[in-house]
Coordinates of C-alpha atoms and ligand atoms in Angstrom, one line a residue:
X1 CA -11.8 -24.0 51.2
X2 CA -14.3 -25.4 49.0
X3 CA -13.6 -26.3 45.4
X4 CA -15.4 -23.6 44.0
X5 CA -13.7 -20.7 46.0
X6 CA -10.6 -22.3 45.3
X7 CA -10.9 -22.3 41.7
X8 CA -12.5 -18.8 42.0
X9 CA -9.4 -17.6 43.8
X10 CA -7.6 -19.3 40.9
X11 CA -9.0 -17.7 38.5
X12 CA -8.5 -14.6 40.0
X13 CA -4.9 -15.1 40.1
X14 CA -4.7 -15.9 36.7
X15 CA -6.6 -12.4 35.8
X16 CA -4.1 -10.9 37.7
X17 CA -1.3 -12.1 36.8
X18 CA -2.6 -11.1 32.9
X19 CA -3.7 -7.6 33.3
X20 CA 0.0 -7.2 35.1
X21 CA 1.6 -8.8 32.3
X22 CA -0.6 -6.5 29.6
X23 CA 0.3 -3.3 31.8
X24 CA 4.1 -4.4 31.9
X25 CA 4.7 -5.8 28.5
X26 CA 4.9 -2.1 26.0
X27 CA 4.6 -3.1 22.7
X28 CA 7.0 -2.4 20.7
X29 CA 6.4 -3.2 16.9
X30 CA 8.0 -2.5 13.5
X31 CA 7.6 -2.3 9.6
X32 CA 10.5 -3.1 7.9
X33 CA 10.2 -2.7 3.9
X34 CA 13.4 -3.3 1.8
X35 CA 14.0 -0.6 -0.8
X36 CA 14.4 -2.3 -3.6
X37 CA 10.7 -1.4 -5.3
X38 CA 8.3 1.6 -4.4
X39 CA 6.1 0.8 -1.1
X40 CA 3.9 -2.4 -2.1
X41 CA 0.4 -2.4 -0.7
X42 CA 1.1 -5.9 0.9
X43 CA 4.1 -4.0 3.0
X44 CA 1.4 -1.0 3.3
X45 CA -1.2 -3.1 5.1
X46 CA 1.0 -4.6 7.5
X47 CA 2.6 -1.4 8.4
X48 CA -1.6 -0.5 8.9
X49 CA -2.1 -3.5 11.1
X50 CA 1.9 -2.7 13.1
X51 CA 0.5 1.0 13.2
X52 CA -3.3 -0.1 14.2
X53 CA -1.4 -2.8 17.0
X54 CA 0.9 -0.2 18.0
X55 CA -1.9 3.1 18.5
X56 CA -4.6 0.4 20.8
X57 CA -1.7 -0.5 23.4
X58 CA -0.1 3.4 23.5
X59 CA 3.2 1.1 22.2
X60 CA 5.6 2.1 19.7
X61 CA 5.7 1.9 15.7
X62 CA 9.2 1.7 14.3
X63 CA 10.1 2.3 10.9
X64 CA 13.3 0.6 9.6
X65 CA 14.8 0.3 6.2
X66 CA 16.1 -3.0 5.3
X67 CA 18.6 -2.3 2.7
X68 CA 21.5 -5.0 3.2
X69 CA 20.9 -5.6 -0.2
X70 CA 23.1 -3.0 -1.7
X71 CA 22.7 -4.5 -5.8
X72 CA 19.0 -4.0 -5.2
X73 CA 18.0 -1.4 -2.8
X74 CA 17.8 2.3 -4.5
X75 CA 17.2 5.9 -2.8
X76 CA 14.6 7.0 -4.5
X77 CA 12.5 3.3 -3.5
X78 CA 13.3 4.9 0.0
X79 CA 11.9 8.0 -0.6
X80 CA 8.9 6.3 -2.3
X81 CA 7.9 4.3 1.3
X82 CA 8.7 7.2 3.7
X83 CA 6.2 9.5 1.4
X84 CA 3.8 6.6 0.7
X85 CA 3.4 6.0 4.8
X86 CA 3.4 9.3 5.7
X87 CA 0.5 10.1 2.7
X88 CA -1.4 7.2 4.5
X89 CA -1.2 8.6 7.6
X90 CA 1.3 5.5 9.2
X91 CA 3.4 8.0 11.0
X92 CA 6.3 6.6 12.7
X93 CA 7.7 6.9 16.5
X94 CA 11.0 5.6 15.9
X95 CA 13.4 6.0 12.9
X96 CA 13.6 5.4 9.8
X97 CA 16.9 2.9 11.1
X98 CA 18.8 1.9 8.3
X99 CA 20.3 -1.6 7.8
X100 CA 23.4 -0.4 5.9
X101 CA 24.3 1.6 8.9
X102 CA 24.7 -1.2 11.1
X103 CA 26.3 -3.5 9.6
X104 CA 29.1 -4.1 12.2
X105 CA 26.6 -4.7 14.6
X106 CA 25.3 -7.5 13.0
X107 CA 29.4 -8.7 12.7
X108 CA 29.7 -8.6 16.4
X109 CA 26.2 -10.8 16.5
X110 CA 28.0 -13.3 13.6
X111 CA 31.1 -13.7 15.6
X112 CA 28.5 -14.3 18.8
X113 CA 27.5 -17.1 17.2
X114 CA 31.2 -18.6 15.8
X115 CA 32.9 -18.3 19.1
X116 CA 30.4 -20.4 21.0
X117 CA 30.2 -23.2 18.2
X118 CA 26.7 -22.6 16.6
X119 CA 28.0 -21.6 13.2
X120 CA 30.8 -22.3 11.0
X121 CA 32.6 -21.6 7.6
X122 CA 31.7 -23.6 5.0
X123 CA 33.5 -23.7 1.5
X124 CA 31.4 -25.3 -0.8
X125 CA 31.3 -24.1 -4.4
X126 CA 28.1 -22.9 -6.2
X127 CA 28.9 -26.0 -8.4
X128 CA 28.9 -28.4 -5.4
X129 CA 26.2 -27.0 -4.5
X130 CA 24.3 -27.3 -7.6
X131 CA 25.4 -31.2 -8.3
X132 CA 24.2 -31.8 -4.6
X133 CA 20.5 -30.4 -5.3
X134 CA 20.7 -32.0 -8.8
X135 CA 21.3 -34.9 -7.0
X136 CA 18.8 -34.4 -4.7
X137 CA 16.1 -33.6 -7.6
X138 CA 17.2 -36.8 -9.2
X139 CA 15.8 -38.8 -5.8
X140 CA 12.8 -36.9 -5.8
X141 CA 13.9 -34.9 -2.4
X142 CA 13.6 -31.7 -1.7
X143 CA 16.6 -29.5 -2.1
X144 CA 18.3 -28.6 1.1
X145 CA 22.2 -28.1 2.2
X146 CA 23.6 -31.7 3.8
X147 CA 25.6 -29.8 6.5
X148 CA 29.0 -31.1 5.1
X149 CA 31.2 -28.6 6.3
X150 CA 29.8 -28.5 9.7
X151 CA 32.9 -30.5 11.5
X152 CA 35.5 -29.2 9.2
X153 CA 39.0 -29.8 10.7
X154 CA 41.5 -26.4 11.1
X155 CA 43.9 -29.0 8.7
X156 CA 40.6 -29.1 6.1
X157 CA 39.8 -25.5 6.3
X158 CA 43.4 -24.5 5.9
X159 CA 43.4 -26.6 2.7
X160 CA 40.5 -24.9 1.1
X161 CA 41.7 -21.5 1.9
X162 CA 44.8 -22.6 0.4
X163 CA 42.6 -23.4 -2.9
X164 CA 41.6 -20.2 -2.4
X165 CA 38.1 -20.4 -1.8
X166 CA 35.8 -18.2 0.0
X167 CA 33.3 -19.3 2.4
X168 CA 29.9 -18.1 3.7
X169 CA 28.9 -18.6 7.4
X170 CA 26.1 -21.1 8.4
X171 CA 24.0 -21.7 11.5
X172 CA 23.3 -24.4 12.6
X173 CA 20.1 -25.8 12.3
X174 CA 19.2 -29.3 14.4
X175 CA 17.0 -31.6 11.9
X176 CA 15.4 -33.2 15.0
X177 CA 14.2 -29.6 16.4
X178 CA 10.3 -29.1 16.7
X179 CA 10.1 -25.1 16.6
X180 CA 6.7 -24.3 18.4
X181 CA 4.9 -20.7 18.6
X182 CA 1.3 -19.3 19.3
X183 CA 0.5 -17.3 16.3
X184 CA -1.6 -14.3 17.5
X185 CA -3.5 -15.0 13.5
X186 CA -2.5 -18.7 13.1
X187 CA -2.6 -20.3 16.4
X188 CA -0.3 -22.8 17.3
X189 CA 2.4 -23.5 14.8
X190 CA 4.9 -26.1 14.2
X191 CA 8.1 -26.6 12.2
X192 CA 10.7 -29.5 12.7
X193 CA 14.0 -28.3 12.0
X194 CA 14.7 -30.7 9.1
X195 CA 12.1 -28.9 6.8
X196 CA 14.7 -25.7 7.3
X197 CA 16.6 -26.1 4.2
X198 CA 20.0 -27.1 6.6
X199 CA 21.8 -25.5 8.2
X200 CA 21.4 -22.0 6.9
X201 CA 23.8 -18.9 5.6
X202 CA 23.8 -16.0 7.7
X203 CA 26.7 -14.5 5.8
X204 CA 27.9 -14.2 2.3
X205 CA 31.3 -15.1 1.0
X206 CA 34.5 -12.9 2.0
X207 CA 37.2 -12.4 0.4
X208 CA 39.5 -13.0 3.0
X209 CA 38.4 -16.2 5.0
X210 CA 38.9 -14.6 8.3
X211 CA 36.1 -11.7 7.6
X212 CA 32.5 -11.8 8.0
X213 CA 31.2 -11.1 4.2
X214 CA 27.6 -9.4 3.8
X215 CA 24.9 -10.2 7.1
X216 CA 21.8 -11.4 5.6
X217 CA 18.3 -11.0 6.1
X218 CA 17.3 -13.9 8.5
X219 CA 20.6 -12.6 10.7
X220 CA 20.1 -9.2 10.7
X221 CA 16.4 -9.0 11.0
X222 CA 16.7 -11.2 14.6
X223 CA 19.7 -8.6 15.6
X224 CA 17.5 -5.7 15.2
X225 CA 13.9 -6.5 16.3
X226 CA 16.3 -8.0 19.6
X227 CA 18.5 -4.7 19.7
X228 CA 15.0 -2.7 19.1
X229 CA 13.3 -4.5 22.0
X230 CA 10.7 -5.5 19.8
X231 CA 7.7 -7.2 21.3
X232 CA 5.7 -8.4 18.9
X233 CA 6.2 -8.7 14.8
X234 CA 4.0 -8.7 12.6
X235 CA 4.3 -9.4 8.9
X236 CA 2.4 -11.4 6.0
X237 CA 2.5 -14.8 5.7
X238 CA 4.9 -15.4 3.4
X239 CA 7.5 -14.9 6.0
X240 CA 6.4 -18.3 8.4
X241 CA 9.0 -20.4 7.4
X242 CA 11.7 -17.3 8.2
X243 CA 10.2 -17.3 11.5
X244 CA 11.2 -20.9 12.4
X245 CA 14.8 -20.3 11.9
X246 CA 14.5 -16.2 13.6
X247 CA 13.2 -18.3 16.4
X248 CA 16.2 -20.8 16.5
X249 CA 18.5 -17.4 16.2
X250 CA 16.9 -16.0 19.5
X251 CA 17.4 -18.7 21.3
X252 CA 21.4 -19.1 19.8
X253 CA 21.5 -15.2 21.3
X254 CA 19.9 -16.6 24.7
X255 CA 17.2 -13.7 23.9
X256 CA 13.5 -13.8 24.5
X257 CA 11.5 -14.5 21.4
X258 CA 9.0 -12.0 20.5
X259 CA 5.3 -12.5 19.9
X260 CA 4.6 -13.1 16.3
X261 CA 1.8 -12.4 13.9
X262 CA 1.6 -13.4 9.9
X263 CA -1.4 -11.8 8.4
X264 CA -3.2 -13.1 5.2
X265 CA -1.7 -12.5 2.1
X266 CA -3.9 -10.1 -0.6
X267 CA -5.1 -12.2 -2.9
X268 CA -6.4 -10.8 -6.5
X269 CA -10.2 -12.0 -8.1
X270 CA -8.7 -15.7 -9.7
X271 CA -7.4 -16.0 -6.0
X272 CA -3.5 -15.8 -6.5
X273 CA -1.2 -13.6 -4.8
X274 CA -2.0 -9.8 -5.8
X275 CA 0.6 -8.9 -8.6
X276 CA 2.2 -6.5 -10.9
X277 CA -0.1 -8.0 -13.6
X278 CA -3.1 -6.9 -11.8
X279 CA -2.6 -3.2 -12.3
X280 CA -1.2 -1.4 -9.2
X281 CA 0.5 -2.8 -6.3
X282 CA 2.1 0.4 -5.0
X283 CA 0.8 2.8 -2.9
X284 CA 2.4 5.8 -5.0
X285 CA 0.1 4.1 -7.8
X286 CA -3.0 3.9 -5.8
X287 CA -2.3 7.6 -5.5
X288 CA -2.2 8.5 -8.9
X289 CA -5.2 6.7 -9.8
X290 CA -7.3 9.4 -7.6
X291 CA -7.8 7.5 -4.4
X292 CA -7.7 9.5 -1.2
X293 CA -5.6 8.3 1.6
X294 CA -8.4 8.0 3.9
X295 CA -10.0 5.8 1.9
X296 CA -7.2 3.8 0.9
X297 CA -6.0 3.0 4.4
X298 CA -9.6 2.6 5.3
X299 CA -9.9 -0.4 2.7
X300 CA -6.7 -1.9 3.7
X301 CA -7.7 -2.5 7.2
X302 CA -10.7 -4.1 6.1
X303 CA -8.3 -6.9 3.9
X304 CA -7.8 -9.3 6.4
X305 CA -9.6 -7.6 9.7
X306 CA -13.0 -8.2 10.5
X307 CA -13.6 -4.7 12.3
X308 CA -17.0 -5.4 15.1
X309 CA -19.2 -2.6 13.5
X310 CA -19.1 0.0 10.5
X311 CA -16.9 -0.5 7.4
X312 CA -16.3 3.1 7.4
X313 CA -14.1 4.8 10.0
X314 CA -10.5 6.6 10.2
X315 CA -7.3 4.5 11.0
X316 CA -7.8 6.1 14.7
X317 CA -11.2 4.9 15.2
X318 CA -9.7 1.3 13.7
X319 CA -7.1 1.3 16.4
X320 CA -9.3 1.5 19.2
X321 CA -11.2 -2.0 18.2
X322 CA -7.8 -3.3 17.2
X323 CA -7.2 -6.8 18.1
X324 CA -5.6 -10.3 16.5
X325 CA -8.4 -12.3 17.3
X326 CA -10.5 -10.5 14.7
X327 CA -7.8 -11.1 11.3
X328 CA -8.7 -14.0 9.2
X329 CA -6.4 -16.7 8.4
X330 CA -7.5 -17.0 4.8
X331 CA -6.1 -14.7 2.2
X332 CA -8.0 -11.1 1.8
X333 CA -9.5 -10.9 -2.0
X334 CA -8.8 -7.3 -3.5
X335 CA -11.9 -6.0 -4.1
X336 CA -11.5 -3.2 -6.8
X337 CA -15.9 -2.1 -6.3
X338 CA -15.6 -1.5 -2.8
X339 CA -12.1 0.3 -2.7
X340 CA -14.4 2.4 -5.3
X341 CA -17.2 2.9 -3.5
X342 CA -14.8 3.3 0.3
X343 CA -13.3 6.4 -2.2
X344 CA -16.5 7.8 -3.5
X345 CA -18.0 7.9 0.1
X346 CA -14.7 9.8 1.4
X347 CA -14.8 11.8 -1.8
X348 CA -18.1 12.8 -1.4
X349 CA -17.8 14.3 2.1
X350 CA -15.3 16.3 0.9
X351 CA -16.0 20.4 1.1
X352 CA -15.6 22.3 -2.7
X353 CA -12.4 23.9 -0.4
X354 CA -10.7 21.0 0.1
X355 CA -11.5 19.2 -2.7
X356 CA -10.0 21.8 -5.0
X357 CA -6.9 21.7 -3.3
X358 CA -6.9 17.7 -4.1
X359 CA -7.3 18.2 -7.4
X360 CA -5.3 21.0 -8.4
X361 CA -2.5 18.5 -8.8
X362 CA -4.7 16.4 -11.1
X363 CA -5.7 19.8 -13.3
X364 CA -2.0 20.6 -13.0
X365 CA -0.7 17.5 -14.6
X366 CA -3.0 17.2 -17.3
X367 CA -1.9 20.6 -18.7
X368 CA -4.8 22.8 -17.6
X369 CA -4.0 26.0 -17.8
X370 CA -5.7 28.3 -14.5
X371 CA -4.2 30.6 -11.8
X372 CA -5.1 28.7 -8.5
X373 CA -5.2 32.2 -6.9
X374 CA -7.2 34.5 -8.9
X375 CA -9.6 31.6 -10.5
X376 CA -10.2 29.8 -7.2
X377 CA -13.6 30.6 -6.5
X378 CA -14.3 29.4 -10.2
X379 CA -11.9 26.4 -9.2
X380 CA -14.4 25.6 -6.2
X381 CA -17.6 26.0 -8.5
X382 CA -16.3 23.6 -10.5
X383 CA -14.9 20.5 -7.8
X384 CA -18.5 21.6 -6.5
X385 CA -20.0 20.8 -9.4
X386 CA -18.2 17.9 -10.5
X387 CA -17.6 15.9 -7.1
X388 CA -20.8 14.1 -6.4
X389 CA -20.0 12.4 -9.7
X390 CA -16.3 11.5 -8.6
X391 CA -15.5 7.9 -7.9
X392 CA -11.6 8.3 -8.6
X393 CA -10.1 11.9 -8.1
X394 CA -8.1 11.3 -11.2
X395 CA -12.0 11.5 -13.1
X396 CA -11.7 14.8 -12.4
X397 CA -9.5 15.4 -15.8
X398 CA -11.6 13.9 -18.3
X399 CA -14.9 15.3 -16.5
X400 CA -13.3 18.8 -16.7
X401 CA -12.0 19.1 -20.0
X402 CA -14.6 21.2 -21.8
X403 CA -14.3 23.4 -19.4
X404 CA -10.7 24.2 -18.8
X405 CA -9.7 23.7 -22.9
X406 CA -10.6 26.6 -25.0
X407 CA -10.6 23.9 -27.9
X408 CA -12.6 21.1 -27.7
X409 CA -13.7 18.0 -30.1
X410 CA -17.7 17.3 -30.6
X411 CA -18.0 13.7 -29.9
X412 CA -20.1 11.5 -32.9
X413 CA -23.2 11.7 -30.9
X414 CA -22.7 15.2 -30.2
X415 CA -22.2 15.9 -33.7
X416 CA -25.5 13.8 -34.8
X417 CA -27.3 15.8 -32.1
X418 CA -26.5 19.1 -33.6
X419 CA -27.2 17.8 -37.4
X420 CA -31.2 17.2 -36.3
X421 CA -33.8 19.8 -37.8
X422 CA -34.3 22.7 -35.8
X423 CA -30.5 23.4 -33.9
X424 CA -29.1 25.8 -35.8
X425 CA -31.9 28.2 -35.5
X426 CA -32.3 27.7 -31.7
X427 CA -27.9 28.0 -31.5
X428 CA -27.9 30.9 -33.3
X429 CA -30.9 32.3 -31.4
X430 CA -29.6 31.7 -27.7
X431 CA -26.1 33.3 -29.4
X432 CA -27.8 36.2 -30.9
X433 CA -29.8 37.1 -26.7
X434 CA -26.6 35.8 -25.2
X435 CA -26.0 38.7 -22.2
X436 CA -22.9 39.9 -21.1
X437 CA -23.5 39.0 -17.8
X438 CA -25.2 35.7 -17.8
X439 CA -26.2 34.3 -14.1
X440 CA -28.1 30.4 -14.0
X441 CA -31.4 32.1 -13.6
X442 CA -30.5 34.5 -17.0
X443 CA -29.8 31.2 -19.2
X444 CA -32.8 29.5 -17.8
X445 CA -34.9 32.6 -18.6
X446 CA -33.1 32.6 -22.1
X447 CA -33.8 28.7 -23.2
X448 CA -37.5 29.1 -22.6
X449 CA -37.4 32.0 -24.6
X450 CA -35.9 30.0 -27.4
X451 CA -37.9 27.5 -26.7
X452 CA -41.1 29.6 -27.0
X453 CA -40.1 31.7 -30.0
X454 CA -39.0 28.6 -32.1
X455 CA -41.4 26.6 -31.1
X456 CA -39.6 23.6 -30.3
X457 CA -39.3 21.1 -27.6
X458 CA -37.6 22.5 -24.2
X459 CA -35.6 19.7 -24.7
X460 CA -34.1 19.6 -27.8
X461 CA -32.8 22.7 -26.6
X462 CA -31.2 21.6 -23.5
X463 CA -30.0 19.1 -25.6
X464 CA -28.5 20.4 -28.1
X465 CA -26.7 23.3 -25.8
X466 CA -25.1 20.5 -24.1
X467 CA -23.7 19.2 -27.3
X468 CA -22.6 22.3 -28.4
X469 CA -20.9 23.4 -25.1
X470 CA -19.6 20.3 -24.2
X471 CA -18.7 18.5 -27.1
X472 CA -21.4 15.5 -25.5
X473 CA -24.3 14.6 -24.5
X474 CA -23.3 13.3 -21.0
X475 CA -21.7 15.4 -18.2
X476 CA -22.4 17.7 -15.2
X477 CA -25.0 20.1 -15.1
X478 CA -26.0 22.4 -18.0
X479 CA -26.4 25.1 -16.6
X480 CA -24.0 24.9 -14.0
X481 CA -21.3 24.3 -16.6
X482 CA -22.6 27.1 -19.2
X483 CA -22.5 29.3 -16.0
X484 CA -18.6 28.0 -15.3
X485 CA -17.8 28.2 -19.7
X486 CA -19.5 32.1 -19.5
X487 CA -17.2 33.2 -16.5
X488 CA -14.2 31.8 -18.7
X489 CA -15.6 33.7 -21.4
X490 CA -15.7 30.4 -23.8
X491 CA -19.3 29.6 -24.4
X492 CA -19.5 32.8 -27.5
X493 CA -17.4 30.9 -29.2
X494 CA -18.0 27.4 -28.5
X495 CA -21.6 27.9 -29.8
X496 CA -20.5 29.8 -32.7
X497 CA -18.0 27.0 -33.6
X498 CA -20.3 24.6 -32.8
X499 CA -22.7 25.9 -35.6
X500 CA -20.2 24.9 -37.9
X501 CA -21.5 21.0 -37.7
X502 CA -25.3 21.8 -37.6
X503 CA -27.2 21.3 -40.7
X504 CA -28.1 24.5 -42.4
X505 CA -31.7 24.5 -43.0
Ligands
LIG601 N1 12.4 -6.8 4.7 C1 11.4 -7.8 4.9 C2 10.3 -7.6 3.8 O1 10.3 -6.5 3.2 C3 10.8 -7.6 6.3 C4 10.2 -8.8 6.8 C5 10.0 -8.7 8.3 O2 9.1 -7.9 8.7 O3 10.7 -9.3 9.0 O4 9.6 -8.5 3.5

């Protein structure tokens, strides 16, 4: 066989072998939030990138609640991520799991791991603890545990139970131990086992020394994504040293260690890690700021995923173009202007009908009063009017006012504008032809015959309407929203109060 067909059959082999390994490997992959804060848009877009992974291989997304930590971890936080993924569309195959539920499962997995020598008891104090890292601070070393009770004796273990104290379980972790994966962001990454901390607690303290106290995160995480079959996990960044040690657990289970993926952190505009201080960081914010969840998840795909073509698309269209090699390494910036502009786009295509029903709510919770039933084709004039100006649903409220209140205040300008020469004639004019019945083309028809009988400018009377029936001198259509005030049976006496602050000639 010559070289070239040899490599050529090579080759082939090798594509072989991969496509039966892509066909036979399901992917499996989970978002695992801990309750103790409402659903933060760093855990939001990687549950987008788990749920955009999952949908391109036909694999599985599994939603599980870590909540181990029973001080911190609150229902209602809970409630807050199932409703802020299923508003974003992240629906879920498998679950919700809950930690708290299987805590004896992650027992059994402890005492694994005591019976065949790979973790221990230890007994230090907090205060031995603390003079050993003071200690190591004084030297200008990094604070780790020194792995002093790994070779306790039963006599020495006795004696501290006899003094009453209660230990925490370790694992141990080999110093000399280079921990090697292929990052499906990062590439190949390295940890040595020394740069671990030492030999790390899997459990809290018991009371009694023969019990396994509280499982903790490293521990229980491993135990599920291995009792879940997870194939791949993917998570931010912030979790790569975790990994090393999650890696060092597999192998203590003899269990195959997953793929792993650690996508960018969000970074805000100064380039730190995306914070409280920068205004929202949870999804159940985002919402109440007016964003639509289309748009939302659209723009978190885009932090951190390069997608090949548009900007624009739905989470479905993402998944099909889905792949690792297209996430950046470097942090995504949080980009306020295009989040605005994703939202105005979705907002935009958004029929009067289904707009109104978004922002009903929005109406609603300002106080508004209006029956959604027998006012909803004035309800559909007005999101019809009013959207193509909407950035932010939540605009909505202040854009509205004037015409939901029966009360309104004249803004300074407005006032000014209905102080100038000329206004009160022309108000009380359109007030004195106003019809019963008044259409768009029957208060056109009526300003130009203001216009014409007082001899003024058209438009200092288009101005000066506006002022009068909106309280300013900006907003949506004039005519459109005299149309929307007449219906309501308002715009009488708005003009006739709005006399009140023209000068009388
Ligand atoms: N509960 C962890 C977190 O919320 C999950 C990390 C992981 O995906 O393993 O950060």
């Amino acid at each position: 066989m010559s070289r070239n067909l040899s490599s050529l059959v090579l080759l082939f082999k090798s594509l072989h072998t991969l496509r039966v390994k892509r066909i036979s490997v399901s992917v499996r992959v989970r978002i695992a939030p801990s309750p103790t804060g409402n659903l933060h848009i760093g855990t939001a877009r990687t549950a987008v990138f788990n749920w955009l992974f999952a949908r391109h291989h036909q694999g599985t997304f599994i939603l599980r609640i870590e909540d181990t930590d029973t001080a911190r971890s609150q229902p209602q936080y809970t409630q807050n991520i199932l409703d802020g993924l299923t508003w974003l569309g992240l629906i879920w195959d498998e679950g919700p799991y809950f930690q708290s539920e299987r805590l004896s499962l992650y027992r059994e997995a402890i005492q694994q791991l005591l019976d065949k020598g790979l973790a221990y008891r230890c007994y230090c104090t907090e205060a031995e603890l603390d003079e050993l890292r003071s200690a190591q601070k004084a030297r200008g070393e990094a604070p780790r545990y020194d792995n002093r009770h790994r070779h306790l004796t039963p006599k020495q273990e006795a004696a501290f139970q006899a003094q009453g104290r209660q230990p925490v379980i370790r694992f141990k972790i080999d110093d000399e131990r280079q921990i090697v994966w292929q990052d499906l962001v990062r590439g190949t990454m390295t940890w040595r086992g020394g740069d671990l901390g030492g030999d790390m607690v899997i459990a809290r303290t018991s009371t009694t020394p023969s019990d396994i106290g509280q499982p903790l995160y490293n521990l229980a995480v491993v135990v599920d994504d291995m009792d879940m079959a997870i194939s791949h996990v993917i998570r931010g960044e912030d979790h790569i040293a975790n990994t090393a040690k999650q890696i060092l657990l597999y192998e203590a289970f003899g269990a195959a260690v997953p793929d792993f993926a650690h996508t960018p952190l969000i970074l805000n505009a100064e380039g730190r890690k995306l914070s409280k201080r920068d205004g929202v960081t949870s999804i159940s914010d985002f919402e109440k700021m007016g964003f639509i969840a289309a748009a939302l998840a659209n723009y978190m795909t885009l932090l951190g995923w390069s997608p090949p073509d548009a900007e624009r698309f739905t989470l479905a269209e993402a998944a099909q173009q889905f792949d690792f090699q297209r996430v950046n390494k470097a942090g995504a910036k949080f980009d306020w202007d295009k989040l605005d502009w994703l939202n105005s786009q979705y907002l935009h295509d958004l029929t009067p009908t289904v707009l109104t029903d978004v922002l009903i709510p929005y109406w609603r919770d300002a106080g508004y009063r209006f029956d959604p039933e027998a006012e909803r084709p004035w309800l559909e004039e007005l999101s019809a009017l009013i959207g193509p100006s909407l950035t932010r649903l939540s605009e909505a409220v202040q854009m509205s006012r004037f015409l939901f209140e029966p009360q309104i205040e004249w803004s300074e300008d407005a006032q000014t504008q209905l102080q100038q020469p000329d206004v009160a004639p022309c108000l009380r004019a359109v007030l004195d032809a106003l019809p019963a019945q008044l259409t768009p083309e029957t208060a056109k028809t009526l300003i130009n015959q203001v216009v014409k009988a007082q001899g003024v400018k058209k438009g200092l009377v288009m101005k000066s309407l506006r002022a009068a029936l909106t309280g300013d001198l900006h907003g949506p259509d004039l005519i459109q929203s005299w149309d929307l005030l007449h219906q309501r049976q308002v715009d009488r006496d708005r003009l006739t109060q709005a006399l009140t602050y023209t000068s009388v000639a």
